[in-house]
Short mmCIF file of C-alpha atoms and ligand atoms in Angstrom, two decimals:
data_model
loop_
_atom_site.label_atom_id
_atom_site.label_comp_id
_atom_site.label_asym_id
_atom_site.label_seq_id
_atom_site.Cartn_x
_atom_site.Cartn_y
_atom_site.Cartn_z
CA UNK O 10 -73.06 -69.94 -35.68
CA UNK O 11 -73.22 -65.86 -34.41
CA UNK O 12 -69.61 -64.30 -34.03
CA UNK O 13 -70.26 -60.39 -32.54
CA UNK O 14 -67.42 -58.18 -34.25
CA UNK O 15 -67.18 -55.01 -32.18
CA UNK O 16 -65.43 -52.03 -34.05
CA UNK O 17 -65.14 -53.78 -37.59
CA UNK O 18 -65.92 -50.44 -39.17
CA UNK O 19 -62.24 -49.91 -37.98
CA UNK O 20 -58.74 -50.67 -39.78
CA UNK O 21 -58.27 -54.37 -38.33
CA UNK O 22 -61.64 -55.43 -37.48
CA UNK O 23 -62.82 -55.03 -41.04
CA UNK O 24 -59.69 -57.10 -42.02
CA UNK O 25 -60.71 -59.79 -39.69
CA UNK O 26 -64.46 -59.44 -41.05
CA UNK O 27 -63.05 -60.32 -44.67
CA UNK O 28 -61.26 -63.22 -43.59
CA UNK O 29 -64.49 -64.81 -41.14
CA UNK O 30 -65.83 -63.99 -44.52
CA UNK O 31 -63.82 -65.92 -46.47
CA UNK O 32 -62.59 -68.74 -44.22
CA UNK O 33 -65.78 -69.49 -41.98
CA UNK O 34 -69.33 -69.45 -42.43
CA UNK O 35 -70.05 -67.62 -39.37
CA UNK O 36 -72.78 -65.35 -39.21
CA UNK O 37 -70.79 -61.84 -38.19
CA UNK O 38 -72.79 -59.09 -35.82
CA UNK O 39 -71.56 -56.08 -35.91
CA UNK O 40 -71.35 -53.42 -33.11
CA UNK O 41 -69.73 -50.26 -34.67
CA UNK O 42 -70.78 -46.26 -33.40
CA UNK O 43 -68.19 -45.17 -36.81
CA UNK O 44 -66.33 -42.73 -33.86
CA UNK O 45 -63.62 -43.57 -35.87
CA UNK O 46 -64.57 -46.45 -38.37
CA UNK O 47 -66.23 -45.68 -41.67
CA UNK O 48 -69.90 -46.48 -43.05
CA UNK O 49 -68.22 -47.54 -46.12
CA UNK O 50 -66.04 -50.15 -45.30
CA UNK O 51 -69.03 -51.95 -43.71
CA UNK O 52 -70.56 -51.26 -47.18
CA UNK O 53 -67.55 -53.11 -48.45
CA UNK O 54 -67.52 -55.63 -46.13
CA UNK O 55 -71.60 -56.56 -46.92
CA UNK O 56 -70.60 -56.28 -50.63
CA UNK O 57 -67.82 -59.25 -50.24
CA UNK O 58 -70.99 -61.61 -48.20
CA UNK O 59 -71.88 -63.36 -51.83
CA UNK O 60 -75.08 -64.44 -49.90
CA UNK O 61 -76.00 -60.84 -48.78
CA UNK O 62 -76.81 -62.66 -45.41
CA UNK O 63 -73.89 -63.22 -43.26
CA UNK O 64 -73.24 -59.57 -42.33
CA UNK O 65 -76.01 -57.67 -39.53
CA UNK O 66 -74.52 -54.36 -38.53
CA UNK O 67 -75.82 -52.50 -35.56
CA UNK O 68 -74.76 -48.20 -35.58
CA UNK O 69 -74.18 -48.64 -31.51
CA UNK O 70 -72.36 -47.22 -28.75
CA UNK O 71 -71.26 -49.40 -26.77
CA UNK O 72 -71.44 -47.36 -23.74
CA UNK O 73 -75.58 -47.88 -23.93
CA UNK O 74 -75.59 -50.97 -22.09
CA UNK O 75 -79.26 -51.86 -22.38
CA UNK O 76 -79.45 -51.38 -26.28
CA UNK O 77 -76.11 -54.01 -26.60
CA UNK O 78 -78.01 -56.00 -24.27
CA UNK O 79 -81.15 -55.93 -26.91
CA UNK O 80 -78.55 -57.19 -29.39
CA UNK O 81 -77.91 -60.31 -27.17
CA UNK O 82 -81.19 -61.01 -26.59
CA UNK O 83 -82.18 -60.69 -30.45
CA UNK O 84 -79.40 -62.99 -31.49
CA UNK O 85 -77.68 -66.33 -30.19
CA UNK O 86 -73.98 -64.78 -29.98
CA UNK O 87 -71.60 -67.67 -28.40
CA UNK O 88 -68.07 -66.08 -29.51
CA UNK O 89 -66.74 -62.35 -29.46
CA UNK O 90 -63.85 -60.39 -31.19
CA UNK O 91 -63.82 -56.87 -29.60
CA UNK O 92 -61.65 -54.34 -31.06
CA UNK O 93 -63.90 -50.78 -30.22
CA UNK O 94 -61.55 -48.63 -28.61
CA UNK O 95 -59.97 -46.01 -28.72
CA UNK O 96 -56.64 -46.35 -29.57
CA UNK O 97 -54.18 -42.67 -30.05
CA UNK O 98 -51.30 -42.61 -26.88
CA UNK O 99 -50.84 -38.96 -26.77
CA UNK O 100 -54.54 -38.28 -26.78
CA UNK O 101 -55.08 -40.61 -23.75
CA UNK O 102 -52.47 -39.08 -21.80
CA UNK O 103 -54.52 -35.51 -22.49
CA UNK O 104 -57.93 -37.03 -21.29
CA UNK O 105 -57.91 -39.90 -19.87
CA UNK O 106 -61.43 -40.47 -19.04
CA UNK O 107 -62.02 -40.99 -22.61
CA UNK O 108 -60.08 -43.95 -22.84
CA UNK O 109 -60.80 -45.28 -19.34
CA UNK O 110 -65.08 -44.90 -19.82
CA UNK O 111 -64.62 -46.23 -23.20
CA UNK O 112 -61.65 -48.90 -22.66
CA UNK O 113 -61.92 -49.92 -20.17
CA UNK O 114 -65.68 -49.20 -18.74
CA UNK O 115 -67.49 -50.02 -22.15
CA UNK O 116 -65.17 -53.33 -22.24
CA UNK O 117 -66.30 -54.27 -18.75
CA UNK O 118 -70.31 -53.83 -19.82
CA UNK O 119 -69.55 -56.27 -23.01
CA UNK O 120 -67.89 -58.88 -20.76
CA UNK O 121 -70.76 -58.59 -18.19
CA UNK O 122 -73.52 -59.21 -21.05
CA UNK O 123 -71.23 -61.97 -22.91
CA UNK O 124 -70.71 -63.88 -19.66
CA UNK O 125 -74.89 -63.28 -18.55
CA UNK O 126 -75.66 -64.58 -22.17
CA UNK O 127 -73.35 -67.60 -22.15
CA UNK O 128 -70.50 -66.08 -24.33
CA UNK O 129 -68.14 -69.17 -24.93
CA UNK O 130 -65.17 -67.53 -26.33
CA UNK O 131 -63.88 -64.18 -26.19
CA UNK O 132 -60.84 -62.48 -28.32
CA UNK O 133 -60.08 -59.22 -26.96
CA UNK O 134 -57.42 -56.57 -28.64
CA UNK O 135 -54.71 -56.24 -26.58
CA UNK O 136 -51.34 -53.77 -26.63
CA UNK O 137 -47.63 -54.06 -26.65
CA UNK O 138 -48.07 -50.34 -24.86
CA UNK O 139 -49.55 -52.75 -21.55
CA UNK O 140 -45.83 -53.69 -21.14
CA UNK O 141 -44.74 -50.13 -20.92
CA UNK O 142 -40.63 -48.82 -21.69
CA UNK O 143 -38.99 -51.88 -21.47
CA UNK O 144 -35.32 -52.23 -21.11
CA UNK O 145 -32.89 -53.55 -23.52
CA UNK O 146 -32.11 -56.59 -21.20
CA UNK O 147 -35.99 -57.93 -21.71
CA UNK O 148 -36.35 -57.46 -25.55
CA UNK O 149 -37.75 -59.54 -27.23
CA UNK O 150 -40.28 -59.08 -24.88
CA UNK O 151 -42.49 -62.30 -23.58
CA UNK O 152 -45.71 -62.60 -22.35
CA UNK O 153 -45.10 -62.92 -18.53
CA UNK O 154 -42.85 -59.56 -18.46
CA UNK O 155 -44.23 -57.41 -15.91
CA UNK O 156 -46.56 -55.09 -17.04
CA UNK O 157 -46.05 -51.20 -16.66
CA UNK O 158 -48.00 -49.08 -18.83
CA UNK O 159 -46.39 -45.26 -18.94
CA UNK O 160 -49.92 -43.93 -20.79
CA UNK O 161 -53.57 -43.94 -19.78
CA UNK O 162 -54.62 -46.22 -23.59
CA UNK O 163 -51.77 -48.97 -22.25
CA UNK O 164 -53.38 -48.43 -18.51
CA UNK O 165 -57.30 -49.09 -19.93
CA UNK O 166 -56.27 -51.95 -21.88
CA UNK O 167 -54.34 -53.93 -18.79
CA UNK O 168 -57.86 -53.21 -16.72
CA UNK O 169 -59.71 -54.73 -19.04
CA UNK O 170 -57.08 -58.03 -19.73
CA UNK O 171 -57.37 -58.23 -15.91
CA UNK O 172 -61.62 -57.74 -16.01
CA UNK O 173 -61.79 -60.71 -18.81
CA UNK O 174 -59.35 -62.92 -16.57
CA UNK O 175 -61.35 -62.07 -13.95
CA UNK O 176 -64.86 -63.16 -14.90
CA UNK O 177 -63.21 -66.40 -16.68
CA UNK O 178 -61.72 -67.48 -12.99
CA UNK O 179 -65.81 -67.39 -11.82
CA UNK O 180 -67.52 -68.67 -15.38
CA UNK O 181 -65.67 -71.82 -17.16
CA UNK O 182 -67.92 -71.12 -19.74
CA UNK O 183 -66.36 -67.82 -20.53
CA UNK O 184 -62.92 -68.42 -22.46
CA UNK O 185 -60.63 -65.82 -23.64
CA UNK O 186 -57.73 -65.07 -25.81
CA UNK O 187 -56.09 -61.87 -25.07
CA UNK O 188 -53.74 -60.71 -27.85
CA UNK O 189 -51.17 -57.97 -27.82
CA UNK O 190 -50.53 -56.48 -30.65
CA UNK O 191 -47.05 -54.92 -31.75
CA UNK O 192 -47.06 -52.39 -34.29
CA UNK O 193 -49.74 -53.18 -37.11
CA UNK O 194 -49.47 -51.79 -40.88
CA UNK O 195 -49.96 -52.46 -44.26
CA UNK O 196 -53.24 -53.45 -46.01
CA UNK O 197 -55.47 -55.83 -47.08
CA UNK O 198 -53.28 -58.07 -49.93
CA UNK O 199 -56.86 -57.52 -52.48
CA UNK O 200 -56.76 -53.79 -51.71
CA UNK O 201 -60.75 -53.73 -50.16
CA UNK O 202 -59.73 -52.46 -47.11
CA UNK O 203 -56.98 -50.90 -45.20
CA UNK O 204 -56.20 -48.55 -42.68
CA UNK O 205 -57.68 -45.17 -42.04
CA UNK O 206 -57.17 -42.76 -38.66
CA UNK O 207 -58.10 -39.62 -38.69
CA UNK O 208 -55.79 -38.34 -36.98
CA UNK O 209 -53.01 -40.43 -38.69
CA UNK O 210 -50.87 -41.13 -36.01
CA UNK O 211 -49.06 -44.13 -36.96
CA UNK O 212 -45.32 -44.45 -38.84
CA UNK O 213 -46.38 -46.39 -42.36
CA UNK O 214 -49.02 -44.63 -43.45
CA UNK O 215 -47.78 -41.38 -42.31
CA UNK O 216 -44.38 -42.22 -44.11
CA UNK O 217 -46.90 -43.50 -47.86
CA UNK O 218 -48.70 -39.88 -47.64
CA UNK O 219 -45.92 -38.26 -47.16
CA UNK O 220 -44.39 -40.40 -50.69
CA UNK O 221 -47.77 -39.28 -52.05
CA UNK O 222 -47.47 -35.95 -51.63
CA UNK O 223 -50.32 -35.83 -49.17
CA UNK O 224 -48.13 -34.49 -46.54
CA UNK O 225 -45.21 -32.27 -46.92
CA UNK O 226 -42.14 -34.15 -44.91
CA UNK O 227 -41.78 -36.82 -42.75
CA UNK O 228 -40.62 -36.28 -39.37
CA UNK O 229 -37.91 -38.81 -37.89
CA UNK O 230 -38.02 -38.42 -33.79
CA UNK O 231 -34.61 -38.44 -32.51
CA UNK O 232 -31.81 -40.26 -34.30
CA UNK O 233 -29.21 -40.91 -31.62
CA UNK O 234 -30.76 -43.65 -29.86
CA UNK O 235 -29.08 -46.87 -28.89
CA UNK O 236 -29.47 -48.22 -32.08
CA UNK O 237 -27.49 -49.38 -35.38
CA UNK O 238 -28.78 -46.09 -37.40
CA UNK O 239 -29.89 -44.06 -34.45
CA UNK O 240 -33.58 -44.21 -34.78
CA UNK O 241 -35.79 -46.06 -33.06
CA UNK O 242 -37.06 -50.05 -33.70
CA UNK O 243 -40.31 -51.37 -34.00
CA UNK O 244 -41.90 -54.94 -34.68
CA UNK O 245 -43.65 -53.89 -37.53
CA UNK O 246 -47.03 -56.97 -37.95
CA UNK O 247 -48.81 -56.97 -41.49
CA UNK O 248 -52.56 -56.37 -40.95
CA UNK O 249 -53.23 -59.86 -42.68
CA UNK O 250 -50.74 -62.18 -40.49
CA UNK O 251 -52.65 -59.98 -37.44
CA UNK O 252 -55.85 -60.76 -39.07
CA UNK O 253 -55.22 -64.51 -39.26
CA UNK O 254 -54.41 -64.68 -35.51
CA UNK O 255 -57.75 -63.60 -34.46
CA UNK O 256 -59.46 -66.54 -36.33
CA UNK O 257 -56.56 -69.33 -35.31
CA UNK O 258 -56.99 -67.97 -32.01
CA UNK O 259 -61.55 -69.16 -31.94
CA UNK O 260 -60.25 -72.37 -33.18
CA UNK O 261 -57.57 -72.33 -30.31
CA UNK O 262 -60.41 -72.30 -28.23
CA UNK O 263 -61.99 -75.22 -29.19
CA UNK O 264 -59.50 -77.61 -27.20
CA UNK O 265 -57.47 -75.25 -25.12
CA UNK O 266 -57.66 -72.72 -22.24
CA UNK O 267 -57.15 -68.90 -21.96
CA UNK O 268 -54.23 -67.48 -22.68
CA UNK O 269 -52.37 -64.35 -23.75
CA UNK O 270 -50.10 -64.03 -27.13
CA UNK O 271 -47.76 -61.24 -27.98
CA UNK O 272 -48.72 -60.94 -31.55
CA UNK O 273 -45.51 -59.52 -33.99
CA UNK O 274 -42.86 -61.01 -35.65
CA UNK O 275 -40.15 -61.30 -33.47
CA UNK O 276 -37.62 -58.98 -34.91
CA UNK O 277 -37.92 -55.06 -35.96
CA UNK O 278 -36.87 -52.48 -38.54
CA UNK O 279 -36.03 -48.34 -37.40
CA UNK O 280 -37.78 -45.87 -38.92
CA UNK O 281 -34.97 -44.82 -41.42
CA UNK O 282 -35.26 -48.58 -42.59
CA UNK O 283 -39.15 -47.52 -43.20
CA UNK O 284 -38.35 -44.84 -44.75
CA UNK O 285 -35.90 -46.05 -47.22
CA UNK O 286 -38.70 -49.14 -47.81
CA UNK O 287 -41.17 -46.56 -48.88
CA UNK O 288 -38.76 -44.65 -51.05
CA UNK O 289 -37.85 -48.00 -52.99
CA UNK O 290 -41.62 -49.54 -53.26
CA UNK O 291 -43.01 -46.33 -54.25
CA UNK O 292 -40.07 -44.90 -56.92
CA UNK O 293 -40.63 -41.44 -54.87
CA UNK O 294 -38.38 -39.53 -52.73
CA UNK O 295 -39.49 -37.15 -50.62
CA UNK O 296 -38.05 -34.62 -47.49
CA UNK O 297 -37.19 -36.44 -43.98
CA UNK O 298 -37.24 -34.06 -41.10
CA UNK O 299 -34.84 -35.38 -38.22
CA UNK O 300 -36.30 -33.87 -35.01
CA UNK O 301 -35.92 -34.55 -31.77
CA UNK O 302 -36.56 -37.27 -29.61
CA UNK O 303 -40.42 -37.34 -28.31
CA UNK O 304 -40.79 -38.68 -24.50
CA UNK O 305 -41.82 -41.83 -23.73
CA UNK O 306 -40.29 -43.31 -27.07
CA UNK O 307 -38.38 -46.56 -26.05
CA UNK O 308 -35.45 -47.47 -28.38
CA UNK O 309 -36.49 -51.12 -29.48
CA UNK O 310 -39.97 -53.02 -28.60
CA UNK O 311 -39.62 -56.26 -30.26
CA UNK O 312 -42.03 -59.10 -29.57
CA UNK O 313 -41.10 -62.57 -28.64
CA UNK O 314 -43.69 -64.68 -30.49
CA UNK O 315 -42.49 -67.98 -29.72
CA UNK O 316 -45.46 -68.48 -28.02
CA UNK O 317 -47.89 -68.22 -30.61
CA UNK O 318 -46.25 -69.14 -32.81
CA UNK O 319 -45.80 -72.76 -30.50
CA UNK O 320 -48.89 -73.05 -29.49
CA UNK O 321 -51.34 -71.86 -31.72
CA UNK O 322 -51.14 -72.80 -35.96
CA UNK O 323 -49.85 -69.40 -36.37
CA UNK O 324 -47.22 -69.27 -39.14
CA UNK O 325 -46.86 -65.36 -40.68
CA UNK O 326 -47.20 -65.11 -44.41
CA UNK O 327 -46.62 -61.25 -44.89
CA UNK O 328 -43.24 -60.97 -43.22
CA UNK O 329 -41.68 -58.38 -45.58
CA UNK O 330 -41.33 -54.88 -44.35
CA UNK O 331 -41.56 -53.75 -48.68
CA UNK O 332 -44.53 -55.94 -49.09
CA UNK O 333 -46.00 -54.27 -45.70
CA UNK O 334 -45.04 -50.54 -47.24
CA UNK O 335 -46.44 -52.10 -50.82
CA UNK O 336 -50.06 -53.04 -49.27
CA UNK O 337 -50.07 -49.60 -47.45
CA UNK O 338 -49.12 -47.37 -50.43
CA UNK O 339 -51.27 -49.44 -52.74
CA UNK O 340 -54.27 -48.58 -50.35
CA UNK O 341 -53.19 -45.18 -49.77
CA UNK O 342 -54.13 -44.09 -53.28
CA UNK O 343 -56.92 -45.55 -53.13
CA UNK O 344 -58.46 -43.06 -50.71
N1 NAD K 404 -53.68 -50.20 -34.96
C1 NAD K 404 -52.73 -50.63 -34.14
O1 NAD K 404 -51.53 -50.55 -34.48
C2 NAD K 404 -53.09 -51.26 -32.83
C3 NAD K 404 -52.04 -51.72 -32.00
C4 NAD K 404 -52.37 -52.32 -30.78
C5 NAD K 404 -53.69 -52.48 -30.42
N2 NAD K 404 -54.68 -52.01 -31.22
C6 NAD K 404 -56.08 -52.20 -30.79
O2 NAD K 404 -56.79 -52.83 -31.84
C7 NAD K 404 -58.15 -52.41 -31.84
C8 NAD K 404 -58.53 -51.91 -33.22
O3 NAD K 404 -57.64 -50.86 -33.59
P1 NAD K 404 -57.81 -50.11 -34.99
O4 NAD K 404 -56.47 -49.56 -35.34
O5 NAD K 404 -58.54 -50.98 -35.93
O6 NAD K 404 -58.73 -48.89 -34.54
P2 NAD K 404 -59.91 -48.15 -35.35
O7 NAD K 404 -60.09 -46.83 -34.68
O8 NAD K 404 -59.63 -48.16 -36.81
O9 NAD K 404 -61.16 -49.09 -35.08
C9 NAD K 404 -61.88 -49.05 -33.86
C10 NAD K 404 -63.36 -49.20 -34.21
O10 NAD K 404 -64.12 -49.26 -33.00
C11 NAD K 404 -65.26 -48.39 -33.12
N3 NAD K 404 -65.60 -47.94 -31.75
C12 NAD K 404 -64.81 -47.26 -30.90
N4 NAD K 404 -65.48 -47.03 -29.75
C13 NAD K 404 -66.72 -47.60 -29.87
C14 NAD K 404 -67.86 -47.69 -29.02
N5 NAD K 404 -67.88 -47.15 -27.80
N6 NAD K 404 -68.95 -48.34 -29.47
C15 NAD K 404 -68.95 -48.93 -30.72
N7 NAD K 404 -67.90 -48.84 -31.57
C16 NAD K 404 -66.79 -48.18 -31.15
C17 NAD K 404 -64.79 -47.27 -34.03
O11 NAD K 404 -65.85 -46.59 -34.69
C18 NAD K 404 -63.90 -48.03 -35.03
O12 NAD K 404 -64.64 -48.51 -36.12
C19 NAD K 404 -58.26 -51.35 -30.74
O13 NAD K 404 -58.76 -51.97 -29.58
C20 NAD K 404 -56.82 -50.92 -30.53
O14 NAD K 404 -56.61 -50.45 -29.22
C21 NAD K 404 -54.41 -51.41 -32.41
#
């Protein structure tokens, strides 16, 4: 059986590549332009395939509609995991078009050729930045919360949840799960892949190069928010736990319908908490710059995963913000 993997060259795709790898026997395409993934972690990922065979990686924009549809015709794809994106808030709210041609646009083509070429099921990489700045009175935040994105990236991702529910309402063939992520981190628990932005733009790894001496200070944004220690709260999801979603979610599939998951763990830390995580895990201390608040920063987004964690055989192994901090500073040295 053909899964296509888009953007597995990237930080979570290539952790849900290793575990297709080592929990299925799928045979994984995979669509990857390395805008912002890495040659080298789909040289890892083909070095993990002990029968060399499993692994068929196409260098491809998805934007070139005809050449993805060549990859549909060459192969017998039935399921999909697309995570190509692009994924940094502030740089959608500079140009927009970017995200929304290759969101939203590029997202559209795929679902066009999966539904054409009798795509069965279809995971798609969702955001908790579709919900938008939600008020204390609806955290944890559920699924059916209205959705009010305050940035172009949370704006092209709602299209496209709205393009895939779309087509399925016209093709019961097509099936989707839609999954919104909270805030992902840490790496994989073997250390063969993990997370790599360039620009980093994200609070863990930021706060491990910082511990590493990579960077010279970490900058805390505001500290007199609504909140026990005045900094802001996240739902912080180990890559792994996020990982193991995606592949519960094809076998999901098999018996149920659509559907949409919030995917964190239901509670959050601040960032001093962070902070004071990486300090203890890595032995290092290092300078903490308190600035001030940065707009558009709610005070707490904290998933309500009862739903997933309900429906689907979901149960989180890597709930443990110093394990998290751990995986990320192990794989921070690494690179
Ligand atoms: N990292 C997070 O915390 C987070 C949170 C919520 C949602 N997401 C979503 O998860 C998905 C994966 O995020 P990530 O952090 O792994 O990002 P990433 O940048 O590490 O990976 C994205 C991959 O997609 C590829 N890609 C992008 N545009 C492409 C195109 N047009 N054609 C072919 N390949 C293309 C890139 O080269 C890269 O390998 C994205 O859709 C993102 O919006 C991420």
């Amino acid at each position: 059986m053909q899964i296509l993997v888009t953007g597995a060259a990237g930080y979570i795709g290539s952790h849900v590549v290793k575990q297709l790898l080592e929990q299925t026997d799928y045979e994984i395409i995979i669509i990857d332009n390395l805008s912002t993934g890495f040659q080298n972690t789909i040289d890892t990922l083909k070095k993990l395939d002990s029968t060399n065979k499993r692994i068929k990686f196409y260098n491809q924009d998805l934007s070139q509609w005809e050449k993805v549809e060549e990859i549909f015709k060459e192969n017998d794809i039935k399921e999909i995991i697309h995570f190509a994106a692009f994924s940094q808030v502030a740089e959608s709210m500079t140009n927009p078009i970017k995200y929304y041609s290759n969101n939203t646009i590029n997202t559209t083509n795929l679902v066009k050729v999966a539904s054409d070429y009798g795509v069965e099921k279809f995971i798609f990489s969702s955001t908790a930045a579709v919900y938008g700045d939600v008020t204390s009175e609806n955290i944890p935040i559920k699924e059916d919360l209205a959705k009010d994105p305050i940035n172009p990236y949370g704006s092209s991702k709602l299209f496209s949840e709205s393009i895939i529910k779309d087509v399925a309402s016209i093709n019961a063939n097509f099936k989707y799960v839609i999954l919104r992520y909270f805030n992902v981190a840490g790496a994989d628990i073997d250390g063969k892949v993990g997370e790599n932005h360039d620009p980093e733009t994200h609070l863990i790894p930021l706060v491990v190069k910082t511990a590493l001496g990579k960077r010279d200070s970490i900058k805390i944004f505001g500290d007199d928010y609504d909140t026990e220690d005045g900094t802001c709260i996240r739902d912080y999801i180990h890559v792994c736990d996020l990982a193991d979603a995606h592949i519960q979610a094809l076998k999901y599939l098999e018996t149920n319908p659509s559907d949409i998951f919030n995917c964190g763990y239901g509670y959050g830390y601040s960032v001093k908490e962070v902070v004071e995580a990486v300090k203890k895990v890595s032995n290092i201390d290092f300078k903490v710059d308190i600035e001030k608040r940065r707009i558009g920063d709610p005070a707490v987004l904290i998933s309500d995963n009862t739903k997933i964690k309900t429906k689907m055989n979901w149960t989180p192994k890597y709930n443990d913000l110093e394990l998290i901090c751990k995986t990320a500073l192990e794989w921070e040295k690494r690179i």
